[in-house]
Coordinates of C-alpha atoms and ligand atoms in Angstrom, one line a residue:
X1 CA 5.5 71.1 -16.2
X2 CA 6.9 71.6 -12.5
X3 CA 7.2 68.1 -11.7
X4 CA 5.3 68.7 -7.8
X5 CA 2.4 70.4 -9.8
X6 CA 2.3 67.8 -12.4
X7 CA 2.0 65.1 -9.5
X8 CA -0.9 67.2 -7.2
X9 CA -2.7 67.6 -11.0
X10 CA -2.9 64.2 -11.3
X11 CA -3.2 62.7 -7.3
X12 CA -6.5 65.5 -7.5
X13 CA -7.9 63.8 -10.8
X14 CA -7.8 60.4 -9.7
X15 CA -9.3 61.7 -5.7
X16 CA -11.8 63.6 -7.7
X17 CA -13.1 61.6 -10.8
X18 CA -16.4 62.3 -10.7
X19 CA -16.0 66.3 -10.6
X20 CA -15.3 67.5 -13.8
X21 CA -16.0 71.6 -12.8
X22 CA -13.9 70.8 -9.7
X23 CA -11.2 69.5 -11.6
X24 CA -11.4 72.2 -14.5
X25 CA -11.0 74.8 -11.7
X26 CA -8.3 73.4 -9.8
X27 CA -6.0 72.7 -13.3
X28 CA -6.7 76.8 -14.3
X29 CA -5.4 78.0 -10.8
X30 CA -2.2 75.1 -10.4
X31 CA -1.0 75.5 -14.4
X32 CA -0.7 79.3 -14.2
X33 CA 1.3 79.9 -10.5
X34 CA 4.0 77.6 -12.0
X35 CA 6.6 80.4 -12.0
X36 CA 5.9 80.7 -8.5
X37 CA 6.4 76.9 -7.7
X38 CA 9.4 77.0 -9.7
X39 CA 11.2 79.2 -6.9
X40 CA 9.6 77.4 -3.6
X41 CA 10.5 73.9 -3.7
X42 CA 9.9 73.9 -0.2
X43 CA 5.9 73.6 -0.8
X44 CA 6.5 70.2 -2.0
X45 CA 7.6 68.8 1.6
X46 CA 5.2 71.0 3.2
X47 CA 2.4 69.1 1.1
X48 CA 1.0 72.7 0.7
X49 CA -1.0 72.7 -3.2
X50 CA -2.3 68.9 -1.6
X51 CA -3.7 70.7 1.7
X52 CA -4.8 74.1 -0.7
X53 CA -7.0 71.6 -2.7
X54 CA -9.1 69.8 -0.1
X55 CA -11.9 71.6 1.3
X56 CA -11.6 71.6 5.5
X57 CA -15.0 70.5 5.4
X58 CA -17.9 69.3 3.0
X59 CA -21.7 69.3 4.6
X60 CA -24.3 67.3 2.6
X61 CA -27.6 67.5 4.3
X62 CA -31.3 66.3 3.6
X63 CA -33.8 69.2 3.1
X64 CA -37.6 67.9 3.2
X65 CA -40.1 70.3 2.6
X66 CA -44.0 70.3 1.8
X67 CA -45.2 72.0 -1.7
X68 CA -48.8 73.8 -1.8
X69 CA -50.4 70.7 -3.3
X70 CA -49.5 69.1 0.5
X71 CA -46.8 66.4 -0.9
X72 CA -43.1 66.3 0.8
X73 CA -40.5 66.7 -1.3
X74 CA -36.7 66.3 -0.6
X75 CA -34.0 68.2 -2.1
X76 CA -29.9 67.8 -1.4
X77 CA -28.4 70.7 0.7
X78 CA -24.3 71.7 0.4
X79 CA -22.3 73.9 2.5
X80 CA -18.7 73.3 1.7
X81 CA -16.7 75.4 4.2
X82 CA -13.4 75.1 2.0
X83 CA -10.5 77.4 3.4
X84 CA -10.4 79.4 6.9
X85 CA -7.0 81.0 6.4
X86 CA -7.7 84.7 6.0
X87 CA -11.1 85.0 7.9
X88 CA -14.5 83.4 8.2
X89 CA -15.5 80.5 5.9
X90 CA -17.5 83.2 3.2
X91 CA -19.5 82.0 0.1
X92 CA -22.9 82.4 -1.5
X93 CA -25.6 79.8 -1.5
X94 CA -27.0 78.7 -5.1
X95 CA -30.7 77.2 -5.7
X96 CA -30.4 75.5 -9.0
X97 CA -31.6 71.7 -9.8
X98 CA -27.5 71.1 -11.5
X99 CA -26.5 72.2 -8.0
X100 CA -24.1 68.7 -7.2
X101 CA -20.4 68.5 -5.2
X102 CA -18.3 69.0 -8.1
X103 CA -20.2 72.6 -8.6
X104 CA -19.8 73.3 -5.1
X105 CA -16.2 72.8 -5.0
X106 CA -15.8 74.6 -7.6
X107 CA -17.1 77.5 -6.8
X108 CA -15.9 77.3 -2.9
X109 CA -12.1 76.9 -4.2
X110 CA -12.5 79.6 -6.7
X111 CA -14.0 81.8 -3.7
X112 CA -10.9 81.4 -1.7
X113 CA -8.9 83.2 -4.2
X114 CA -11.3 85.6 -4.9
X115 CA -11.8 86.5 -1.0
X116 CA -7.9 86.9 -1.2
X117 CA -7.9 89.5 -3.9
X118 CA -10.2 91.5 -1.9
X119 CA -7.7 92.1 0.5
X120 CA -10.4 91.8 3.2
X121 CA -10.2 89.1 6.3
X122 CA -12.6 86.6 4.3
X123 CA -12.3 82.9 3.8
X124 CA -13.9 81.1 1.2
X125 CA -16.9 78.7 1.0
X126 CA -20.1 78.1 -1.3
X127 CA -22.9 76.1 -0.5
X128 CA -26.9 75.6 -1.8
X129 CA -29.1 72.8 -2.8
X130 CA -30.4 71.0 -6.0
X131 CA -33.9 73.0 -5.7
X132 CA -35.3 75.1 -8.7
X133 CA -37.2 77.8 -7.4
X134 CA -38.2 78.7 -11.2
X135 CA -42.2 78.3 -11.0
X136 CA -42.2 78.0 -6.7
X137 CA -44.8 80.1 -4.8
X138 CA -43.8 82.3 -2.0
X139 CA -44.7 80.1 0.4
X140 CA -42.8 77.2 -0.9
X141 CA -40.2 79.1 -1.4
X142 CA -40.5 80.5 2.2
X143 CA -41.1 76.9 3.4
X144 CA -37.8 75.4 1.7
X145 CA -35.2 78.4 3.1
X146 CA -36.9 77.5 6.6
X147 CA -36.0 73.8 6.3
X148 CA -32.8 74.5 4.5
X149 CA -31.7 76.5 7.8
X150 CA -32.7 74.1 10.3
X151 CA -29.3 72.7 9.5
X152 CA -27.7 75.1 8.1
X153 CA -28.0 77.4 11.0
X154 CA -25.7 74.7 13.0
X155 CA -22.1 75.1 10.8
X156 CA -22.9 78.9 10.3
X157 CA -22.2 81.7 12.4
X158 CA -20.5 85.8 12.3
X159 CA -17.2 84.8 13.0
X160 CA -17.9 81.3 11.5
X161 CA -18.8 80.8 8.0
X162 CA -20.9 83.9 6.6
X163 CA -23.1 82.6 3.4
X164 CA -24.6 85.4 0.7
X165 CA -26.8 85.0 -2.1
X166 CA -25.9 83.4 -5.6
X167 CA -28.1 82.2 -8.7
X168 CA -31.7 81.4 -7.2
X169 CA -30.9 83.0 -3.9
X170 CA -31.9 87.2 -3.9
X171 CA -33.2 89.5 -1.5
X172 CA -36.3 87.3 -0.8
X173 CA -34.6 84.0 -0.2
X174 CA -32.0 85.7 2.2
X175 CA -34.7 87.2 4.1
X176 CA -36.7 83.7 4.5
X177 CA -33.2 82.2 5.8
X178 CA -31.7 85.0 8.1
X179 CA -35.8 85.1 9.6
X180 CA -35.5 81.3 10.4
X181 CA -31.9 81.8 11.5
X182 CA -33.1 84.4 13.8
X183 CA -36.3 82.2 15.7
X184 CA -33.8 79.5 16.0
X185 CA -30.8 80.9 17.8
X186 CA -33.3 83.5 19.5
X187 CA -30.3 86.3 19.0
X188 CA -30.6 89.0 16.3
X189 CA -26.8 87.8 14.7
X190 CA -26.9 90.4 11.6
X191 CA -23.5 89.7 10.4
X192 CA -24.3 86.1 10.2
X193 CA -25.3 86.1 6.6
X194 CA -24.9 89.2 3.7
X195 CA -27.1 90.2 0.8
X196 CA -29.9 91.4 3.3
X197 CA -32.6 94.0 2.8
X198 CA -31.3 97.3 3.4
X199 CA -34.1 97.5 6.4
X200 CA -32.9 94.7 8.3
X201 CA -29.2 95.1 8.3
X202 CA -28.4 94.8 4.8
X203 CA -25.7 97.1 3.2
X204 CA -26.6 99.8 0.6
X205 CA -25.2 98.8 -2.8
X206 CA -24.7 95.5 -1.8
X207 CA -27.4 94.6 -4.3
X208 CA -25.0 96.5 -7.3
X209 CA -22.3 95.7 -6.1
X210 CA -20.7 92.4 -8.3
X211 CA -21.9 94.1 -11.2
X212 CA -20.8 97.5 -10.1
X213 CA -17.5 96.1 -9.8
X214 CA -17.1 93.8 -12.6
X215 CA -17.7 97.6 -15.1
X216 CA -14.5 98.9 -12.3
X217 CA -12.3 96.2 -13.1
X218 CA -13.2 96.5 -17.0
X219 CA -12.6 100.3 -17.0
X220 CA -9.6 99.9 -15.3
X221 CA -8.2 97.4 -17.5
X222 CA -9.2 99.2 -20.7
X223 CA -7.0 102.7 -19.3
X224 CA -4.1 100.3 -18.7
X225 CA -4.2 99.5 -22.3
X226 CA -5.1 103.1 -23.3
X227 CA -9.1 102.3 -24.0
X228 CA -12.3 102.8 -22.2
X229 CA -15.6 101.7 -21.6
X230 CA -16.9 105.1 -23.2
X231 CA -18.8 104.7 -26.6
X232 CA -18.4 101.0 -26.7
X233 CA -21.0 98.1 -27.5
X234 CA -22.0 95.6 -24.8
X235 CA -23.6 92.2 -25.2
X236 CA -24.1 90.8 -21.8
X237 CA -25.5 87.3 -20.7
X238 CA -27.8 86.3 -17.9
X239 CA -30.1 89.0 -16.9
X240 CA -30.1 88.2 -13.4
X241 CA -28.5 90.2 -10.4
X242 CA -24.5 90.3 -11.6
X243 CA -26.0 91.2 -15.1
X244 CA -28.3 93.9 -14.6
X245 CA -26.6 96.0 -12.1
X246 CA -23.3 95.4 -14.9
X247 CA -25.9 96.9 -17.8
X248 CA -26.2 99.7 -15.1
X249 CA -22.8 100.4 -14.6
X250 CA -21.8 100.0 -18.2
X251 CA -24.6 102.2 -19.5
X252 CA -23.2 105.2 -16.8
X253 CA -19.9 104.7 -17.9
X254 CA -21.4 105.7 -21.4
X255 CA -21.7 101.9 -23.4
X256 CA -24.5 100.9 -25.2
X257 CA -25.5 97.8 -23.7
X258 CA -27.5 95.9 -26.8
X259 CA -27.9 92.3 -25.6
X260 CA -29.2 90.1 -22.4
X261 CA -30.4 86.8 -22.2
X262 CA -31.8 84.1 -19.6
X263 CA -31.3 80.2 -20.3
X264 CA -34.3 80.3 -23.1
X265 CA -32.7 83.1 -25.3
X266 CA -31.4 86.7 -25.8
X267 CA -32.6 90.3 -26.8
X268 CA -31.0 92.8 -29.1
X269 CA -32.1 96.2 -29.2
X270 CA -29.5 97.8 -31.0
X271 CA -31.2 101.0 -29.8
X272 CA -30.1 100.1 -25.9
X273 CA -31.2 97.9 -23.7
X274 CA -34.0 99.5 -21.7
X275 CA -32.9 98.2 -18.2
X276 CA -36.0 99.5 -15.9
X277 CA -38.1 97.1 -18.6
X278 CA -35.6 94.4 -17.7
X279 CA -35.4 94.9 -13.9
X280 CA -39.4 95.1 -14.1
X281 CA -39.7 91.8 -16.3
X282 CA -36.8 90.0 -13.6
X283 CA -37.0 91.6 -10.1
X284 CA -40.6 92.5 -9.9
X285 CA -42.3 90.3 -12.2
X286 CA -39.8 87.0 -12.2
X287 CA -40.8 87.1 -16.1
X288 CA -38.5 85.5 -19.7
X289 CA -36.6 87.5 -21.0
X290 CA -38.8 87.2 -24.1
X291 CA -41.2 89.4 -22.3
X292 CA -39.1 92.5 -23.4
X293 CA -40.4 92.6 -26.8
X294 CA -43.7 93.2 -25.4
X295 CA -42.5 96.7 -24.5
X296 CA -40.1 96.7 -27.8
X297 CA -41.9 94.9 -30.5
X298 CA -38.5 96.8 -32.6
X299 CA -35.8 94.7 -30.6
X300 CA -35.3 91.1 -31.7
X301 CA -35.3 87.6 -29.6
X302 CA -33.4 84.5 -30.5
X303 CA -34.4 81.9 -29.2
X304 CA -31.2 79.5 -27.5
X305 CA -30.7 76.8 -29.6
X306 CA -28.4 74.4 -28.7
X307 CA -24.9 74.4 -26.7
X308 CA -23.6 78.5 -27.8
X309 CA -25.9 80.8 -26.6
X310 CA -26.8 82.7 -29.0
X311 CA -25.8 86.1 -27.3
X312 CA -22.0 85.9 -28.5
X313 CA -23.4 86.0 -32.0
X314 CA -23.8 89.7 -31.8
X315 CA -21.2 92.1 -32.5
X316 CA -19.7 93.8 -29.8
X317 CA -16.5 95.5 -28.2
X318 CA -16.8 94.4 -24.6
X319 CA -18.6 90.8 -23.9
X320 CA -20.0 90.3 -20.3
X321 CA -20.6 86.7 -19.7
X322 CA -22.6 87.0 -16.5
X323 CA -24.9 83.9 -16.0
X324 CA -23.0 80.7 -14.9
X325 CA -20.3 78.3 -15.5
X326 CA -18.7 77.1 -18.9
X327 CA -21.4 79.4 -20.7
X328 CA -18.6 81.4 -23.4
X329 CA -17.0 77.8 -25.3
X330 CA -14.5 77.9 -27.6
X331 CA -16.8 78.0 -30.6
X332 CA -18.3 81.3 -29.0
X333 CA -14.7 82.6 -28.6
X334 CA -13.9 82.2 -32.3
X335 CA -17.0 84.1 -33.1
X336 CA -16.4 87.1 -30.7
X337 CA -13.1 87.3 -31.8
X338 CA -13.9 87.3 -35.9
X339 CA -16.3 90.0 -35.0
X340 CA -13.8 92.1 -33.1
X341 CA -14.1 91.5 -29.8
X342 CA -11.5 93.5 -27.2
X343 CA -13.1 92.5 -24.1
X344 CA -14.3 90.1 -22.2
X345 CA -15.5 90.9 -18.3
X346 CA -16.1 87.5 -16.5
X347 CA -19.4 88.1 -14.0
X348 CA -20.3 85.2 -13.8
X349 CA -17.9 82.4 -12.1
X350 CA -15.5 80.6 -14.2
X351 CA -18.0 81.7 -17.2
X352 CA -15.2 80.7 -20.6
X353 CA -14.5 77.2 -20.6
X354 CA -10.4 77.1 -21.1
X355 CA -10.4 76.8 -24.6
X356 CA -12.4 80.0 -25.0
X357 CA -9.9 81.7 -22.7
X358 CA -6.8 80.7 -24.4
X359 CA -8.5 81.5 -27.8
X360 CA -9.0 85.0 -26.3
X361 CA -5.8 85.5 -24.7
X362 CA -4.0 84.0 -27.7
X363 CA -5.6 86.6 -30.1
X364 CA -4.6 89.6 -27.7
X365 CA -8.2 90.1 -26.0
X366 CA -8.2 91.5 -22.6
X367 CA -9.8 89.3 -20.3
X368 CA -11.0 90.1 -17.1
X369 CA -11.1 86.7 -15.0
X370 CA -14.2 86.4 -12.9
X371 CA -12.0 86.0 -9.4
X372 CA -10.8 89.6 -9.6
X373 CA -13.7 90.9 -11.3
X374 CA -16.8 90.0 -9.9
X375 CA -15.2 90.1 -6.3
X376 CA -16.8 93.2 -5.9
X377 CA -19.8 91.3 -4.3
X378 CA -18.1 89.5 -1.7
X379 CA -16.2 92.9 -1.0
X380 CA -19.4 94.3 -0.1
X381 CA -20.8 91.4 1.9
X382 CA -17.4 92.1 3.6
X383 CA -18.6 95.3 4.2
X384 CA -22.0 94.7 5.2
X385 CA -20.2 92.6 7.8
X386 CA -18.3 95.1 9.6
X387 CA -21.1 97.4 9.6
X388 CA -23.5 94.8 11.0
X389 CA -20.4 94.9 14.0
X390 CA -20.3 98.3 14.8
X391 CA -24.1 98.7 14.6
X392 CA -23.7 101.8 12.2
X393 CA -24.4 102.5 8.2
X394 CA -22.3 103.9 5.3
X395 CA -24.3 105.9 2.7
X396 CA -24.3 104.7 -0.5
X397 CA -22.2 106.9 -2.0
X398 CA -19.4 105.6 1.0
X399 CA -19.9 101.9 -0.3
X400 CA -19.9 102.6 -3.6
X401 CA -16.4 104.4 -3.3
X402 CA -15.1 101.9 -1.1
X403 CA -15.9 99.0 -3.5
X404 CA -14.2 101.1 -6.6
X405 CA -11.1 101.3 -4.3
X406 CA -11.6 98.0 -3.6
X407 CA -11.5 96.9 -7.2
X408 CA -8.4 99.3 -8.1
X409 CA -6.8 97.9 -6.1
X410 CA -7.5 94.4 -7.1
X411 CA -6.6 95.4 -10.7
X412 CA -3.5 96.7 -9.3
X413 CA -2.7 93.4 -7.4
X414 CA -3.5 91.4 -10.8
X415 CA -1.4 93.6 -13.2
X416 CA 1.5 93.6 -10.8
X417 CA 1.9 90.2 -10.0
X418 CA 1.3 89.3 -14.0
X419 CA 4.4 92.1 -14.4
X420 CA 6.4 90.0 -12.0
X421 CA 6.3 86.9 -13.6
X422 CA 6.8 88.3 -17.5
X423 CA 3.0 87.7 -18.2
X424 CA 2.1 91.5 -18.8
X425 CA -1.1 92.0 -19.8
X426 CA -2.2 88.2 -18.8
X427 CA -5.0 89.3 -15.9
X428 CA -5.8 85.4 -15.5
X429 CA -2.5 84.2 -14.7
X430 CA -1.9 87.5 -12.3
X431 CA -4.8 87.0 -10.4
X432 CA -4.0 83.3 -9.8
X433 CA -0.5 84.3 -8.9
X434 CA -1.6 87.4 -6.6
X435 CA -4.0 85.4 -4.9
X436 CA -2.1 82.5 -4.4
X437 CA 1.5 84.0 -2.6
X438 CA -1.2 85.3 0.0
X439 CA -2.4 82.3 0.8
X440 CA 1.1 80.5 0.3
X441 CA 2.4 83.0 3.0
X442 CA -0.8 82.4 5.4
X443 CA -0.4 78.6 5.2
X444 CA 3.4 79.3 6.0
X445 CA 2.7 81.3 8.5
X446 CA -0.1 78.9 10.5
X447 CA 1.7 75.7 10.5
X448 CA 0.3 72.3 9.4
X449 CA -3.2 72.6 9.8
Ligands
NDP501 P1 -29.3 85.2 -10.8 O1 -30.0 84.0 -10.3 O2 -29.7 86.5 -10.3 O3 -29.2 85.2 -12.3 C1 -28.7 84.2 -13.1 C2 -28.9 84.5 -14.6 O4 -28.1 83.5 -15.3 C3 -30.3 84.4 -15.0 O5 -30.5 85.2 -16.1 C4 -30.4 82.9 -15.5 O6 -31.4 82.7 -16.4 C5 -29.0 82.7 -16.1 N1 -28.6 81.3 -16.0 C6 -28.5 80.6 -14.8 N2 -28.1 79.3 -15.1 C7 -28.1 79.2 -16.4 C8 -27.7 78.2 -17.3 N3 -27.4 77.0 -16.8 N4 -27.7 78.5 -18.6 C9 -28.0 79.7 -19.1 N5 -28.3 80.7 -18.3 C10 -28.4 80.5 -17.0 O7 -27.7 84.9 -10.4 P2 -26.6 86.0 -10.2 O8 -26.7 87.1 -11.2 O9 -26.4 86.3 -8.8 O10 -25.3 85.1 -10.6 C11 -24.8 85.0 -11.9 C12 -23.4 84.5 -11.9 O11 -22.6 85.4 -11.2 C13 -23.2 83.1 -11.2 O12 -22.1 82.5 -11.9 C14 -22.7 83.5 -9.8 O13 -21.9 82.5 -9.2 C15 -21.9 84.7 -10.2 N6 -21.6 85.7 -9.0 C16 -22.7 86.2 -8.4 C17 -22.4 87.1 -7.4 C18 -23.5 87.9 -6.7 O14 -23.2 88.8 -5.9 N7 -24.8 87.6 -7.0 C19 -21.1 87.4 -6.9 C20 -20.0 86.8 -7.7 C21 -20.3 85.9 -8.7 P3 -32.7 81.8 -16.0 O15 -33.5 82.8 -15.2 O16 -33.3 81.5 -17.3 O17 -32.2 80.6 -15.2

């Protein structure tokens, strides 16, 4: 290996011990823009992959709050405001009790390259705390976003650092923290956070949008390899916002989506998933996904059992993964693959671990990597931005087109900078590469910083 990259490897993995989805994320982005090191031997003295690699800023911050049985709890809140290159630090906020640094890093340095790919003015951040709002009442969930932004509200702003939603954090939890946001400041600052309600400022198919854009990505990927989504079977995982609007898409574009799951288990209704049951059981009711059989005693639920969800056991053509990290493993991989597997659609963020994704790529499945293909969101929330700014609305039919550009365009960026460096077909490596000259250029371009 490129001696320089070998060397900012290992200086990160001693720096960063403790952080093993950190370190996983920074090794998948520095092994595959080699080729591009190779050629620039000036980023060594400009110490540029050692400045790419540590965030500008990391927030940890106390969050007390008082449950409905009057007792104080404390949770841990994150905002790590990682790269401010291309625009406004931009990230969602996850709720999740294994919320921790290492997760947040991860996610905030995967989101600068993702923000990149958009080709919008966005720069990348995550943030969110170790609270499980799994089981919370309104009101404690109303009471935790309120304490959560009485610090928050102090590193955030439009032009500033712009948080969205993630797992944990919908519609409602948005709403609770742009309210508090609001009585703070005393200034109505809509573009200060994204993923609002479409009646206070929110964009129309924002809500679709990651999932929208993850089946735009996919059905551009399977015409470059003379396929499409058309007629194929779908097993997706999670069955939470990426997931469901990505059933939507999918089953539009004429798939038949047969499996979802949540952390306890999956369905499989090899007649279809029936998504209004689904977006009834998760958005309205906040129910298992277990609850599905009510309505379809004929479908089947396995129950999780172990480390390999039991999702990827089902046959299928196209495999979503669209719950959370490291969720597809190796052992998943093999068994996608022996039942004929020819693509897999990352949702979710950094979803195969890397075994599973060199399995895949190894045994000539297309893989879509979850930094081009489930940028669609964070396109959006770009979107909802600028409209927030010039006080006006697109339709939804404006968005919807604007975010399918959007991720042709991304496609476009991914298979030519894989073409460039002799790595056709290889949608990981060219979205690493794509995202990365950007940001190489912009870090040339600003100076030591
Ligand atoms: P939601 O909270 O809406 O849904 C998450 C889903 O994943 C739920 O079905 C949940 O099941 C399941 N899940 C969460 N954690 C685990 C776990 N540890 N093991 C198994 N299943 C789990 O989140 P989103 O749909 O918004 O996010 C899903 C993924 O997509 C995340 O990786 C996120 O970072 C990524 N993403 C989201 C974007 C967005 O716009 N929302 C944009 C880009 C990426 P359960 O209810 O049982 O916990």
């Amino acid at each position: 290996m490129n001696n320089y990259l070998a060397n900012v490897i290992s200086r990160t993995e001693q720096m960063n011990a403790k952080e093993p989805e950190y370190l996983q994320a920074v090794r998948e982005v520095l092994t595959s823009i080699e080729p591009v090191i190779n050629i620039h031997p000036e980023y060594d003295r400009m110490a540029l992959l050692e400045r790419l690699v540590e965030p500008e800023r990391c927030i940890l911050f106390r969050v007390p709050w008082v449950d409905d049985n009057g007792k104080v709890v404390v949770n841990r809140g994150f905002r790590v405001q990682f790269n401010s290159l291309i625009g406004p630090y931009k990230g969602g906020l996850r709720f999740h009790p294994s919320v921790n640094l290492s997760i947040m890093k991860f996610l905030g340095f995967e989101q600068i390259f993702k923000n990149a790919l958009t080709g919008l003015p966005i720069g990348g951040a995550k943030g969110g705390s170790d609270f499980d709002p799994k089981g919370k009442s309104d009101g404690e969930i109303m009471r935790f976003c309120q304490s959560f932004m009485n610090e928050l509200y102090r590193h955030i702003g439009a032009d500033v650092d712009v948080p969205a939603g993630d797992i944990g954090v919908g519609g409602r939890e948005i709403g609770y923290l742009f309210g508090q946001y609001k009585k703070i400041r005393n200034a109505y600052e809509g573009g200060v956070l994204t993923g609002k309600d479409v009646c206070y400022g929110g964009s129309l198919a924002r809500k679709e949008a990651t999932g929208y854009g993850l089946m735009f990505f996919m059905r551009e990927m399977l015409a470059a390899h003379d396929n499409s989504v058309a007629g194929k079977t779908v097993t997706i995982s999670g069955s939470g916002n990426v997931a469901i609007y990505a059933c939507e898409k999918a089953q539009a574009m004429g798939a038949n989506v047969v499996a979802m799951s949540d952390s306890n288990g999956c369905i499989y209704d090899s007649e279809g998933i029936d998504l209004d049951c689904v977006k009834q059981i998760k958005e309205v009711q906040r129910g298992r996904i277990k609850d599905y059989l009510n309505k379809h005693p004929q479908a089947q639920y396995f129950e999780r059992n172990g480390e390999t969800s039991p999702v990827w056991s089902i046959k299928t053509d196209i495999a979503l993964p669209c719950a959370t990290q490291n969720e597809l493993n190796l052992e998943a991989a093999k068994i996608l693959v022996s039942n004929g597997v020819v693509a897999v659609g990352e949702g979710a963020n950094m979803p195969c671990t890397q075994d599973a994704t060199d399995y895949f790529l190894a045994n000539n499945v297309l893989v879509a990597p979850a930094k081009a293909a489930n940028a669609g969101g964070v396109a959006t929330s770009a979107i909802e931005m600028s409209q927030n700014s010039m006080r006006f609305y697109y339709t939804f039919e404006e968005v919807e087109k604007k975010l399918d550009n959007i991720m042709v365009h991304i496609f476009n960026e991914c298979e030519a900078a894989s073409d460039k460096y002799g790595q056709h077909g290889n949608y990981v490596a060219g979205a690493n590469i794509a995202a990365f000259e950007k940001l190489a250029s912009a870090m040339v371009c600003q100076g030591i910083v």
